[in-house]
Short mmCIF file of C-alpha atoms and ligand atoms in Angstrom, two decimals:
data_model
loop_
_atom_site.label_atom_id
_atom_site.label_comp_id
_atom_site.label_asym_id
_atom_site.label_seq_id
_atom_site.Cartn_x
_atom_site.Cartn_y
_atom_site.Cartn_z
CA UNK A 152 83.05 114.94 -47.28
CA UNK A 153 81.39 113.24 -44.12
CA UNK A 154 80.46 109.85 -43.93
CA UNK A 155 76.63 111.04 -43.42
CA UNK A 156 76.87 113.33 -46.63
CA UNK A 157 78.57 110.42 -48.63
CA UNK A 158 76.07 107.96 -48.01
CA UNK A 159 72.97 110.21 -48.21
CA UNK A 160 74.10 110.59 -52.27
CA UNK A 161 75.61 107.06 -52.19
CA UNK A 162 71.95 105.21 -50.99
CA UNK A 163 69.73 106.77 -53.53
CA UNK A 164 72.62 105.27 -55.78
CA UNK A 165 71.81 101.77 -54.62
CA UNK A 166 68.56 101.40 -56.83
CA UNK A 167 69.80 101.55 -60.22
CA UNK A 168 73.16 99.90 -59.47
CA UNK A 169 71.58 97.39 -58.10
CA UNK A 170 68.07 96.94 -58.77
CA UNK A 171 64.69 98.57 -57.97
CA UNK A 172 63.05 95.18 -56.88
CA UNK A 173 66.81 94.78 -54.74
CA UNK A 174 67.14 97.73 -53.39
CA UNK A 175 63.22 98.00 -52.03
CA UNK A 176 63.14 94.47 -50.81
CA UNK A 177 66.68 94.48 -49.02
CA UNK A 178 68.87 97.64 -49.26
CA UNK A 179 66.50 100.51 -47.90
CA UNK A 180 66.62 99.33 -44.30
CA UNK A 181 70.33 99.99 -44.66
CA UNK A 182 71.04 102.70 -42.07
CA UNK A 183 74.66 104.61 -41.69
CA UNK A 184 75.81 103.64 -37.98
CA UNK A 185 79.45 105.07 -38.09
CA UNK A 186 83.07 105.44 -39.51
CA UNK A 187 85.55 104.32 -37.21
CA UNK A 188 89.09 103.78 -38.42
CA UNK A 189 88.74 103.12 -41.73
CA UNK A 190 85.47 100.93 -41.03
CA UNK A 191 82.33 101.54 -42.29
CA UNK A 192 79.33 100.45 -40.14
CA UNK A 193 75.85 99.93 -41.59
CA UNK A 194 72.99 98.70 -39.87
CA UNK A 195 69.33 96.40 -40.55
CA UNK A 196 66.42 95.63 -38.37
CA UNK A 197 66.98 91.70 -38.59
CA UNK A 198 69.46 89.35 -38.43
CA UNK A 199 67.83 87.90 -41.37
CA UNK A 200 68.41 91.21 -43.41
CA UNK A 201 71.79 91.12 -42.62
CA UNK A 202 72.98 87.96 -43.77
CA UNK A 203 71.47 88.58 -46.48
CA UNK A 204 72.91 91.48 -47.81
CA UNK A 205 76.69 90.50 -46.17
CA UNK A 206 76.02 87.09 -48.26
CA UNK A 207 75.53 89.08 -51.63
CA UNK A 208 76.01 92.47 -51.57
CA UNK A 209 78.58 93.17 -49.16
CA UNK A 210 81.77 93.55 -51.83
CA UNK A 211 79.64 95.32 -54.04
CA UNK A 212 78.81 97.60 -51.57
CA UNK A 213 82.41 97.97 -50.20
CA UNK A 214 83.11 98.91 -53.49
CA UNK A 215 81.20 102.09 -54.19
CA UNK A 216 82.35 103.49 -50.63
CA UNK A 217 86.09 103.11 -51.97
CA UNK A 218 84.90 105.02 -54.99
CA UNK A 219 83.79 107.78 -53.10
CA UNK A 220 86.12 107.89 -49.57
CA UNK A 221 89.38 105.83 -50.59
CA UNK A 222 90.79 105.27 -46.89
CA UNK A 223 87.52 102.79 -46.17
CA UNK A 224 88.74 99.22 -46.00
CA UNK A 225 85.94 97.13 -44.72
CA UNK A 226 82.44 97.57 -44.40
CA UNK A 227 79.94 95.52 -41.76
CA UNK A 228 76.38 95.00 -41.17
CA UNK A 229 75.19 95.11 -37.79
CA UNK A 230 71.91 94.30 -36.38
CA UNK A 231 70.09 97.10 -34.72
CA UNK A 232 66.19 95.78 -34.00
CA UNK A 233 64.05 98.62 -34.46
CA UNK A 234 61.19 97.27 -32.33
CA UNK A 235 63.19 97.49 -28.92
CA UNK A 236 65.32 99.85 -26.96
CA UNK A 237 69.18 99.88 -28.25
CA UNK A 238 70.38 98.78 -24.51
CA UNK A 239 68.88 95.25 -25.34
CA UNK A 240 71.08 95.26 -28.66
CA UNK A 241 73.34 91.90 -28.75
CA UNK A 242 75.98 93.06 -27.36
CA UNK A 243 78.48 91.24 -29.75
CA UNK A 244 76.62 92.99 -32.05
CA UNK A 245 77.33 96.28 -30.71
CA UNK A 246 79.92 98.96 -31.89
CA UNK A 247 81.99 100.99 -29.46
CA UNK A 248 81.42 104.57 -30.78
CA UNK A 249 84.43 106.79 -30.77
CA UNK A 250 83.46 109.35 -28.40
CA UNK A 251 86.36 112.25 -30.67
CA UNK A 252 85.29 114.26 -33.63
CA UNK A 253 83.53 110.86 -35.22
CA UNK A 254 80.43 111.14 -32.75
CA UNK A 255 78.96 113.75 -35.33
CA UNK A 256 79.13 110.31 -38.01
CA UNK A 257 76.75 108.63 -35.72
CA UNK A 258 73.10 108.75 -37.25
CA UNK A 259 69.68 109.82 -35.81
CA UNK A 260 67.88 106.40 -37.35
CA UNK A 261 64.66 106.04 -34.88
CA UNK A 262 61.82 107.54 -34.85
CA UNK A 263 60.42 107.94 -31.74
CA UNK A 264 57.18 109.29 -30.90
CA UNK A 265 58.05 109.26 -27.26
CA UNK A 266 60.71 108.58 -25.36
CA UNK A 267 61.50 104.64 -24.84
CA UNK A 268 59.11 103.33 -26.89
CA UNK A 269 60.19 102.34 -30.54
CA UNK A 270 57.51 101.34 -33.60
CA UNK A 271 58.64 98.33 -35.77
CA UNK A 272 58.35 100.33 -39.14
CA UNK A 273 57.47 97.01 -40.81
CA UNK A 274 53.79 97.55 -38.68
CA UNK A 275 52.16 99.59 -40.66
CA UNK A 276 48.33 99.22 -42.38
CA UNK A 277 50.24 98.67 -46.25
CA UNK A 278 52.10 95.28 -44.90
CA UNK A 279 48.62 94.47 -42.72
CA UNK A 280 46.69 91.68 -44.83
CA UNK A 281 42.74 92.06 -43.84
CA UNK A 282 40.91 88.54 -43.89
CA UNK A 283 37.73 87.89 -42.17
CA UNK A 284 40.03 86.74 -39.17
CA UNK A 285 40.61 90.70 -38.50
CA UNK A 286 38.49 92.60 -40.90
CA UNK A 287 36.28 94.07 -38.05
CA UNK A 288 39.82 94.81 -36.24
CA UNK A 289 41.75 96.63 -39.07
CA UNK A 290 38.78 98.65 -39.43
CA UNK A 291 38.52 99.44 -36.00
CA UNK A 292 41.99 100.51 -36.03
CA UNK A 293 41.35 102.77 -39.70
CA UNK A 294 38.51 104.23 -38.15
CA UNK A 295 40.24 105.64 -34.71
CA UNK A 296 43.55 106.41 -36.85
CA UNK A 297 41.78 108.54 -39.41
CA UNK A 298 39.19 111.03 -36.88
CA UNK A 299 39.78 112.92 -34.05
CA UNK A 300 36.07 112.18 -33.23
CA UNK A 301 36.00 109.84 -30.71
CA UNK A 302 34.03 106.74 -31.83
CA UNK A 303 34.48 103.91 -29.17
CA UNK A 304 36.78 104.41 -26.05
CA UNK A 305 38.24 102.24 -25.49
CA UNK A 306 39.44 100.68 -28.61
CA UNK A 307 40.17 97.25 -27.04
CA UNK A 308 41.48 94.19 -29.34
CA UNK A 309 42.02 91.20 -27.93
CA UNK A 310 43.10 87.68 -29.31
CA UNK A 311 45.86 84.64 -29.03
CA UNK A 312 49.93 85.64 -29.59
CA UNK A 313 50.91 86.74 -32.90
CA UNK A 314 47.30 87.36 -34.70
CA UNK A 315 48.64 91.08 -34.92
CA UNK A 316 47.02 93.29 -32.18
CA UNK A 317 50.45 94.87 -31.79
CA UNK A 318 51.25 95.12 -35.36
CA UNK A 319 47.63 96.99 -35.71
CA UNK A 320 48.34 98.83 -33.13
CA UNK A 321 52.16 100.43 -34.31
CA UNK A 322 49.95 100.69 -37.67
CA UNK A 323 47.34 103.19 -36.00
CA UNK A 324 50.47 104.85 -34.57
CA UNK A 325 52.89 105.44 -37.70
CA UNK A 326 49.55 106.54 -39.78
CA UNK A 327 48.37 109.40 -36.97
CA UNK A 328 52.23 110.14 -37.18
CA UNK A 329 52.15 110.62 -40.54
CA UNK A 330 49.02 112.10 -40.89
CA UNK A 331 48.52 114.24 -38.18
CA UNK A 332 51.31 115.00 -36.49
CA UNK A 333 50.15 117.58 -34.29
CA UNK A 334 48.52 114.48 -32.72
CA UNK A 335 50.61 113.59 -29.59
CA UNK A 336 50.54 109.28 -29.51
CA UNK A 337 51.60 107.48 -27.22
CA UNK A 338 52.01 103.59 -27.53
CA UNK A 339 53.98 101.05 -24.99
CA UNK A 340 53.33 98.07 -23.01
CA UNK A 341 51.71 97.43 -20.13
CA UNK A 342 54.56 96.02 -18.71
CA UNK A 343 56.72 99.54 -19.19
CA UNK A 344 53.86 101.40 -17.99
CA UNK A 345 54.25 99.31 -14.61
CA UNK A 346 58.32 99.72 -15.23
CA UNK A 347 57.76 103.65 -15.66
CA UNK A 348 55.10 104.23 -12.19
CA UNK A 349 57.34 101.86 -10.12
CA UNK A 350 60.51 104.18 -11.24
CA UNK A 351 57.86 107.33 -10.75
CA UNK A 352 57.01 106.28 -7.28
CA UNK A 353 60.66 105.60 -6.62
CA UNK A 354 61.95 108.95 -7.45
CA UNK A 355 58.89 110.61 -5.67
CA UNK A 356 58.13 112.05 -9.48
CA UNK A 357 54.49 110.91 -9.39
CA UNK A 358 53.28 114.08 -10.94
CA UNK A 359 55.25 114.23 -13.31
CA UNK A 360 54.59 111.07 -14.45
CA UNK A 361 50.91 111.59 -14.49
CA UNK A 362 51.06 114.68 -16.38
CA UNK A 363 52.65 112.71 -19.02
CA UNK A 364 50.36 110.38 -19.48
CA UNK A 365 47.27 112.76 -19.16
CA UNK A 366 48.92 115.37 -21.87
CA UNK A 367 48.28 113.02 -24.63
CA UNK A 368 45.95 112.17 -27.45
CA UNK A 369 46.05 109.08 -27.75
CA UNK A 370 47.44 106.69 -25.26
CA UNK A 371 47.94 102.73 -26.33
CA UNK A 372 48.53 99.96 -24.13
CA UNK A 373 49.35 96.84 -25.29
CA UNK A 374 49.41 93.60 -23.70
CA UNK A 375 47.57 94.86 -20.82
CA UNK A 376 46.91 91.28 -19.35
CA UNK A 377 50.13 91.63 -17.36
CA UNK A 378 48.83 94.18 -14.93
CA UNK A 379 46.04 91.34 -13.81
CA UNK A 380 46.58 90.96 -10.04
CA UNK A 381 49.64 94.07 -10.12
CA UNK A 382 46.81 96.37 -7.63
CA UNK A 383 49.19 99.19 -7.14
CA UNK A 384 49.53 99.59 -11.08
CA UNK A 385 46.03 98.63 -11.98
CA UNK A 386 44.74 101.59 -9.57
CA UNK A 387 47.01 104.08 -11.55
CA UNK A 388 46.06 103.05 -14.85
CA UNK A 389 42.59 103.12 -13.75
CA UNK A 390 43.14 107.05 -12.95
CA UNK A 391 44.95 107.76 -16.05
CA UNK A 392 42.52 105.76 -18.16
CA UNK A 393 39.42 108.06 -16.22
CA UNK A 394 41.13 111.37 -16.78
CA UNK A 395 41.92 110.95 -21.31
CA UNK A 396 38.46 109.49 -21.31
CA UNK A 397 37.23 112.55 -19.59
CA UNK A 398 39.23 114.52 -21.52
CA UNK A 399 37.49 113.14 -24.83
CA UNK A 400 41.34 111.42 -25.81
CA UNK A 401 41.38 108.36 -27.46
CA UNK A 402 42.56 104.97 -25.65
CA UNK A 403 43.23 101.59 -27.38
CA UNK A 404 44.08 98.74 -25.61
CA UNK A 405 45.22 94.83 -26.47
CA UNK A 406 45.63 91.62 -24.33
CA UNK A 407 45.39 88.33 -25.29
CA UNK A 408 41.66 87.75 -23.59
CA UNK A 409 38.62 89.85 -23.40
CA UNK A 410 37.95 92.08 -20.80
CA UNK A 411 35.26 89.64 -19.11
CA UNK A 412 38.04 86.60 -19.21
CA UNK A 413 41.28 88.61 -17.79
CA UNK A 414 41.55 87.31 -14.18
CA UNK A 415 42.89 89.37 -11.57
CA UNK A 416 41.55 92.70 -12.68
CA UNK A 417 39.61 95.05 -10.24
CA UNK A 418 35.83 94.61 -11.04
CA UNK A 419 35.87 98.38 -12.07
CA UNK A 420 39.15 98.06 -14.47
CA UNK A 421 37.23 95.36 -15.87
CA UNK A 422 34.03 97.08 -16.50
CA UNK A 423 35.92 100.05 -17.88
CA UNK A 424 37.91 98.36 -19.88
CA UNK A 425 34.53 96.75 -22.33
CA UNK A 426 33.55 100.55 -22.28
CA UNK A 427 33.67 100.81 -25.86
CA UNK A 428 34.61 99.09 -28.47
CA UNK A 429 35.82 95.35 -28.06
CA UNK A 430 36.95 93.28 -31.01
CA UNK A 431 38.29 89.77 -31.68
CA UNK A 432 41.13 88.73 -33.38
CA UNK A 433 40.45 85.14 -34.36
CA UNK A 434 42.70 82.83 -35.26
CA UNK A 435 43.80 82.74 -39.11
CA UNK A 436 41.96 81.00 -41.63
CA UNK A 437 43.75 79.11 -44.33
CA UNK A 438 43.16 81.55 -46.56
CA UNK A 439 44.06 84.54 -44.29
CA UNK A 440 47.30 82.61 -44.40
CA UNK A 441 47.76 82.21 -47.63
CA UNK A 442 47.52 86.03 -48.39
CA UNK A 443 49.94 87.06 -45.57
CA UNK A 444 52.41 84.48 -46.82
CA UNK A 445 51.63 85.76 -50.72
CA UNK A 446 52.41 89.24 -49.37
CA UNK A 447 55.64 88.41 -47.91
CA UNK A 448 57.03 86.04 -50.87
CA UNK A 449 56.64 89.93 -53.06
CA UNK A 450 59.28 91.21 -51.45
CA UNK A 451 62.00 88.21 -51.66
CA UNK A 452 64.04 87.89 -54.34
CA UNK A 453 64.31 83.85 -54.81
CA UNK A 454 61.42 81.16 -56.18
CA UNK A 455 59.35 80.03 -54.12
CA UNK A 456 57.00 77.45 -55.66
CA UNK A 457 53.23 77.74 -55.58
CA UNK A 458 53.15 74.45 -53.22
CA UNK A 459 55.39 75.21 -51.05
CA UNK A 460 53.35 78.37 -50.27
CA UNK A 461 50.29 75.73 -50.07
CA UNK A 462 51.69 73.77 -47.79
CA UNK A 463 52.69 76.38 -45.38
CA UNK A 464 49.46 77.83 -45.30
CA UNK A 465 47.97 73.97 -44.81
CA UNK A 466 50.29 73.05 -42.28
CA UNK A 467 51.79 76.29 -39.85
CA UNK A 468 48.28 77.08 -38.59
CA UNK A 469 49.26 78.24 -34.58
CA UNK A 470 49.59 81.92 -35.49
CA UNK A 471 51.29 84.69 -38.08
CA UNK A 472 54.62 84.71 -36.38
CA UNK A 473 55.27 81.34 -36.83
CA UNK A 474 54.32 81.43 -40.36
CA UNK A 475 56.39 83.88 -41.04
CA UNK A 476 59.30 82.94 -39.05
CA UNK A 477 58.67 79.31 -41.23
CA UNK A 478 59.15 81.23 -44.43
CA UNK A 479 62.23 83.10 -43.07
CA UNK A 480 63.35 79.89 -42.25
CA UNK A 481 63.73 78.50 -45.72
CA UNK A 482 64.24 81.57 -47.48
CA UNK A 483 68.04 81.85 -45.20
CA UNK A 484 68.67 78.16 -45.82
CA UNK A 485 68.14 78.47 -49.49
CA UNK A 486 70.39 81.16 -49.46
CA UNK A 487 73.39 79.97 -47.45
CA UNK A 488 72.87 76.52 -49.08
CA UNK A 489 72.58 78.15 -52.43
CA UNK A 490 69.74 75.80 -53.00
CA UNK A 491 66.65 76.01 -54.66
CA UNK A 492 63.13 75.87 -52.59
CA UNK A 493 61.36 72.69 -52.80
CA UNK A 494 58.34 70.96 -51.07
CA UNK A 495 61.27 68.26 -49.62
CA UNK A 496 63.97 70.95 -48.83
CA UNK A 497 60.87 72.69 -47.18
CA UNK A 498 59.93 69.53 -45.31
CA UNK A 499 63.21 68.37 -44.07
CA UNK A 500 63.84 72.84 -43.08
CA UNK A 501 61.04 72.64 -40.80
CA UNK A 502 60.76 69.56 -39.60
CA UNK A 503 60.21 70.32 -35.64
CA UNK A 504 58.12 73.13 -36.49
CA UNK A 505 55.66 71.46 -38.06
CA UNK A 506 55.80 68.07 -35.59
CA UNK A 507 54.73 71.08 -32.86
CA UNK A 508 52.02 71.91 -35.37
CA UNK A 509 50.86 68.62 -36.08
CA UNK A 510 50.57 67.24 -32.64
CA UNK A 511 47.28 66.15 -32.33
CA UNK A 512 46.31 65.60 -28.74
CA UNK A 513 44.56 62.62 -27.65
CA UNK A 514 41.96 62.10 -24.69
CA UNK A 515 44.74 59.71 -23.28
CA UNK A 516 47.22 62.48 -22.93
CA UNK A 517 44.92 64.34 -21.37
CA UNK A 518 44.00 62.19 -18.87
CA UNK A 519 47.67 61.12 -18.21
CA UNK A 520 48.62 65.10 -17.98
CA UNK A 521 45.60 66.08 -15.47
CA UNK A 522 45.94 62.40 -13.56
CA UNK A 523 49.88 63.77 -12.76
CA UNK A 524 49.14 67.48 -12.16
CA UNK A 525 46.38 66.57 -9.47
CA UNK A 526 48.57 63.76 -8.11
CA UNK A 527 45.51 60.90 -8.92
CA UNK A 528 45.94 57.63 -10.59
CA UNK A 529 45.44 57.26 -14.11
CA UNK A 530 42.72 54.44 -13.73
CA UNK A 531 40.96 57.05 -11.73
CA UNK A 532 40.22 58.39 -14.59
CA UNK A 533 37.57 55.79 -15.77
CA UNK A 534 37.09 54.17 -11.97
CA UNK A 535 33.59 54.48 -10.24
CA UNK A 536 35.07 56.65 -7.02
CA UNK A 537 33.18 59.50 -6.82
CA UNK A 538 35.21 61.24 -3.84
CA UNK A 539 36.11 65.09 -5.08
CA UNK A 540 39.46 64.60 -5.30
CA UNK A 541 39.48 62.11 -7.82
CA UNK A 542 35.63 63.43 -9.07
CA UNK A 543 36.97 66.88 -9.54
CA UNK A 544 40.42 65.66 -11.71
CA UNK A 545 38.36 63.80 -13.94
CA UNK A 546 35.48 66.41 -14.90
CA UNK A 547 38.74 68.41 -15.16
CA UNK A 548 40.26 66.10 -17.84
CA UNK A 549 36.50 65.75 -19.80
CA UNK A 550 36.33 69.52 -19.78
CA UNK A 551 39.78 69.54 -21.49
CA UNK A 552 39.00 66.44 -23.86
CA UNK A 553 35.89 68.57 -25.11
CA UNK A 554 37.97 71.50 -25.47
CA UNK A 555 40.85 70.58 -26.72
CA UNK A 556 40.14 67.88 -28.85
CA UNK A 557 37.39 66.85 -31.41
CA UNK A 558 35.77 63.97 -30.03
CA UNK A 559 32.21 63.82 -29.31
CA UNK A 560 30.50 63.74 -25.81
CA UNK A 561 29.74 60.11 -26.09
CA UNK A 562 33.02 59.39 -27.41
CA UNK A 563 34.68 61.44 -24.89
CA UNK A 564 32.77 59.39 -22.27
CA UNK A 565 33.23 56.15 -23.70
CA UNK A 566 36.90 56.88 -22.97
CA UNK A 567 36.05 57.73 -19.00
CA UNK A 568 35.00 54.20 -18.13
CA UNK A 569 31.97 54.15 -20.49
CA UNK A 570 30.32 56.86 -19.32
CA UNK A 571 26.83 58.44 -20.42
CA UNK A 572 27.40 61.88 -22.58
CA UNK A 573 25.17 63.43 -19.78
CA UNK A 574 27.72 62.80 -16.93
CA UNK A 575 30.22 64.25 -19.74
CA UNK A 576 28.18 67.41 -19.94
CA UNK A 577 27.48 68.11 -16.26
CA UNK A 578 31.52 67.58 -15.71
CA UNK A 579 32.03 70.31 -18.31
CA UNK A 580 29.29 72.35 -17.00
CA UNK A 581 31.12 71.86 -13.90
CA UNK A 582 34.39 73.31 -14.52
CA UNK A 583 32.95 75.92 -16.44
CA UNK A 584 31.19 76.98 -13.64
CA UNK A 585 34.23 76.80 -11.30
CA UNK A 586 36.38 78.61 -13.67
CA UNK A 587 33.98 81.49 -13.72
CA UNK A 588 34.13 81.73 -9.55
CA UNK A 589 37.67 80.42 -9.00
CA UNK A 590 39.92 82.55 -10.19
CA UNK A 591 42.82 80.82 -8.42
CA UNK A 592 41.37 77.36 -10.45
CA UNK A 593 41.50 79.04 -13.66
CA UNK A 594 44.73 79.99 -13.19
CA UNK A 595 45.66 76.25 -12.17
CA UNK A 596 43.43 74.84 -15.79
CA UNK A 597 45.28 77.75 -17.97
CA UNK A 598 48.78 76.29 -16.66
CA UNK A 599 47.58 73.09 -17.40
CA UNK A 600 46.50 73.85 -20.73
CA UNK A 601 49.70 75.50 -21.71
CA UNK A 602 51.40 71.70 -20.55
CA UNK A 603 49.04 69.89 -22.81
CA UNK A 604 49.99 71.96 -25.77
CA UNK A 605 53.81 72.05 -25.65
P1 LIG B 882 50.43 89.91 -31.38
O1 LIG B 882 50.76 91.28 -30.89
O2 LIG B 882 48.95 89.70 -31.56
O3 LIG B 882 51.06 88.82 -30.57
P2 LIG B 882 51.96 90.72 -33.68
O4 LIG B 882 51.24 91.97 -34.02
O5 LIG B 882 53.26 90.85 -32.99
O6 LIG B 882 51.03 89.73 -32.84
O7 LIG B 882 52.13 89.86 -35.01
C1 LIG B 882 53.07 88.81 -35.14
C2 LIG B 882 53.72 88.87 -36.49
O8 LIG B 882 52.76 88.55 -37.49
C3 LIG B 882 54.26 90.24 -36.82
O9 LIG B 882 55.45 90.11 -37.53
C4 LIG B 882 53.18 90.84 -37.72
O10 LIG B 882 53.71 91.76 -38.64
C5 LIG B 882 52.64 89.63 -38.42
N1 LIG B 882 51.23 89.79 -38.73
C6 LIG B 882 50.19 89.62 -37.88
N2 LIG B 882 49.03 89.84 -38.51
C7 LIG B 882 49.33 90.16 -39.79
C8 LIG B 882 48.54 90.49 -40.94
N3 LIG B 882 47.22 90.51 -40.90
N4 LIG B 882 49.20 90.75 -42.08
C9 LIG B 882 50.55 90.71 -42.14
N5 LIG B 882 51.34 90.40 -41.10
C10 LIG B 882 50.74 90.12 -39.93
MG1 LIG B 883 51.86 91.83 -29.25
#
């Protein structure tokens, strides 16, 4: 019997010799890779999912392939990330494939709706929890998934890294997939939309490429921020994006700013782009947080106690990545510890991640940070000099002080040489003018920003 036939029977097996809750939290990503020499290659999305199952159900699972092929002496889970292309695979993680009579062992795993671009089959609308941070979003993305009438188009989300525009996104994908599969989707990145035109232009296969784009339903392009100031890709993206919506086919777009606050986009990009329907991903709520980590703790098999679950949700509050990656965190060091989960073990697990998280800026920081960036002395800061170059630093800093922290406009002046709130307000007025005009000063305040919060 082939390996491929073997472990079709032998997976199904896997529930009731292990169990249901087992098998559907850990064992179904296992995926056949290949049978070389007596070795037995299976495959997981995650690193995570693979120490897990090596750690406990490796021997077990060694086991049943003996039972049913007798020459297999070792068995090993590899890592094989669903979400990106297999060239990027680790490649200590990668297997040489026997290029005999054992290439016909190798398994068809992906699916692929086209070409290079892989869906994270974790991203679906099921694993999506809906809070009011992205209620108006997720239905959004329901609504364009479920008609072929075209309701808003674009479909453009926007919000801060790892609030879920591209898990939304793979979501609308996997559910037209499934549902209508006539539908031709196609989803990838800005950034491999520049990567494919650049290789089109080189190859002098231009048309091609266009037809390709232009023979779809629906096109999704996510992150779309990185084509600000690329002109040569922004003009063909502004072609294709004219010829689906002319063609009644449905576009949905992400970036992590709205279409009015993306610098270095062509005025008409920019007013196509808030065409039709833009919505906001806002930042989680504590209670948004608490359901996505209540949703995740389902499908683990250890205890987690209810305040450790609190306390997560209280204190990982930058986005849903880092909460989950938090949880991941002490879930793998309760396992290879073989520890229980506590509020301390918790603690002491995540100790840098939530000093990042805690890190409470202060006006003084500020002023140090913006004092050193525009080469100015700290005392010029709260000094009476009113030339620009020391002016402009300091409205700079009280912009950022209102911004990024929560002192009041008094306060905030108080703490600029004992300022009036007024002087605070026209300094912030200021800048925001500026950054409106100035797109090579935004740039400059956005970098600085980014400083101030590491
Ligand atoms: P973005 O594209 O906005 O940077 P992602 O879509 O990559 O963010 O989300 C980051 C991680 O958080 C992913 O693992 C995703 O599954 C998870 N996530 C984001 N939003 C939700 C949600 N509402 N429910 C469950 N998981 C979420
Ligand atoms: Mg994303």
């Amino acid at each position: 019997m082939s390996p491929n036939k073997i472990w079709s029977e032998l997976k199904p097996r896997l529930r009731t010799h292990f169990s249901e809750k087992t098998y559907e939290s850990w064992l179904k990503f296992l995926e056949l890779e290949e049978l070389n020499n007596g070795r037995i290659y299976l495959s997981v999305p995650t690193r995570f999912l693979r120490d897990w199952i090596t750690n406990r159900y490796l021997d077990q699972l060694l086991k049943l392939w003996q039972e049913s092929m007798p020459g297999v002496f070792s068995l090993e889970v590899l890592v094989k990330p669903q979400n990106t292309p297999a060239e990027s695979m680790d490649s200590s993680q990668t297997v040489t494939k026997q290029s005999t009579q054992d290439t016909s062992f190798i398994q068809k795993t992906k699916t692929n709706l086209d070409g290079d671009n892989k869906l994270d089959n974790r991203y679906t609308f099921d694993t999506f929890v809906v809070g009011k941070p992205n209620e108006l979003a997720y239905a959004a993305a329901q609504r364009v998934a479920d008609s072929k009438t075209i309701y808003f188009n674009p479909l453009f989300f926007h919000g801060g890294v790892g609030l879920g525009k591209t898990h939304l996104m793979h979501a609308i994908a996997w559910h037209i997939n499934h549902n209508h599969p006539k539908r031709k989707v196609l989803y990838l990145s800005a950034e491999q939309f520049m990567h494919r035109f650049v290789r089109a232009l080189r190859h002098k296969d231009i048309i091609a490429f266009r037809d390709q784009f232009r023979s779809v339903d629906v096109l999704m392009i996510d992150d779309v921020q990185f084509i600000s100031g690329k002109d040569s890709t922004q003009e063909e993206f502004f072609h294709t994006f004219n010829a689906l919506v002319d063609k009644k086919k449905q576009i949905i777009l992400s970036a992590d700013k709205s279409p009015t606050e993306l610098q270095g986009l062509e005025e008409r990009v920019r007013s196509r782009l808030g065409w039709g329907l833009v919505v906001d991903i806002h930042p989680t709520t504590y209670e948004l947080r608490l359901g996505i980590l209540a949703s995740k703790v389902e499908s683990i098999d250890l205890v987690i106690p209810e305040n450790v679950i609190e306390f997560l949700a209280h204190k990982i509050t930058s986005n849903i990545r880092e909460l989950e990656g938090a949880l991941n965190r002490i879930v793998a060091h309760a396992t290879l510890v073989g520890q229980k989960i506590t509020l301390e073990s918790t603690q002491a697990v995540l100790r840098d991640l939530l000093r990042a998280n805690d890190k409470v800026m202060t006006i003084e920081d500020i002023q140090k940070q913006v004092a050193e960036h525009y080469n100015v002395r700290i005392s010029d800061m709260y000094s009476n000099r009113r030339l620009r170059i020391v002016a402009r630093p300091r409205q700079i800093a009280m912009y950022l002080a209102k911004k990024m922290t929560s002192a009041s406009l008094p306060e905030i002046g108080r703490k600029f040489g004992g300022r009036d709130h007024t002087t605070v307000m026209h300094g912030v007025k200021k800048v925001e003018e500026l950054l409106q005009q100035d797109t090579q000063f935004a740039d400059d305040l956005y970098m600085l920003e980014n400083i101030l919060k590491k």
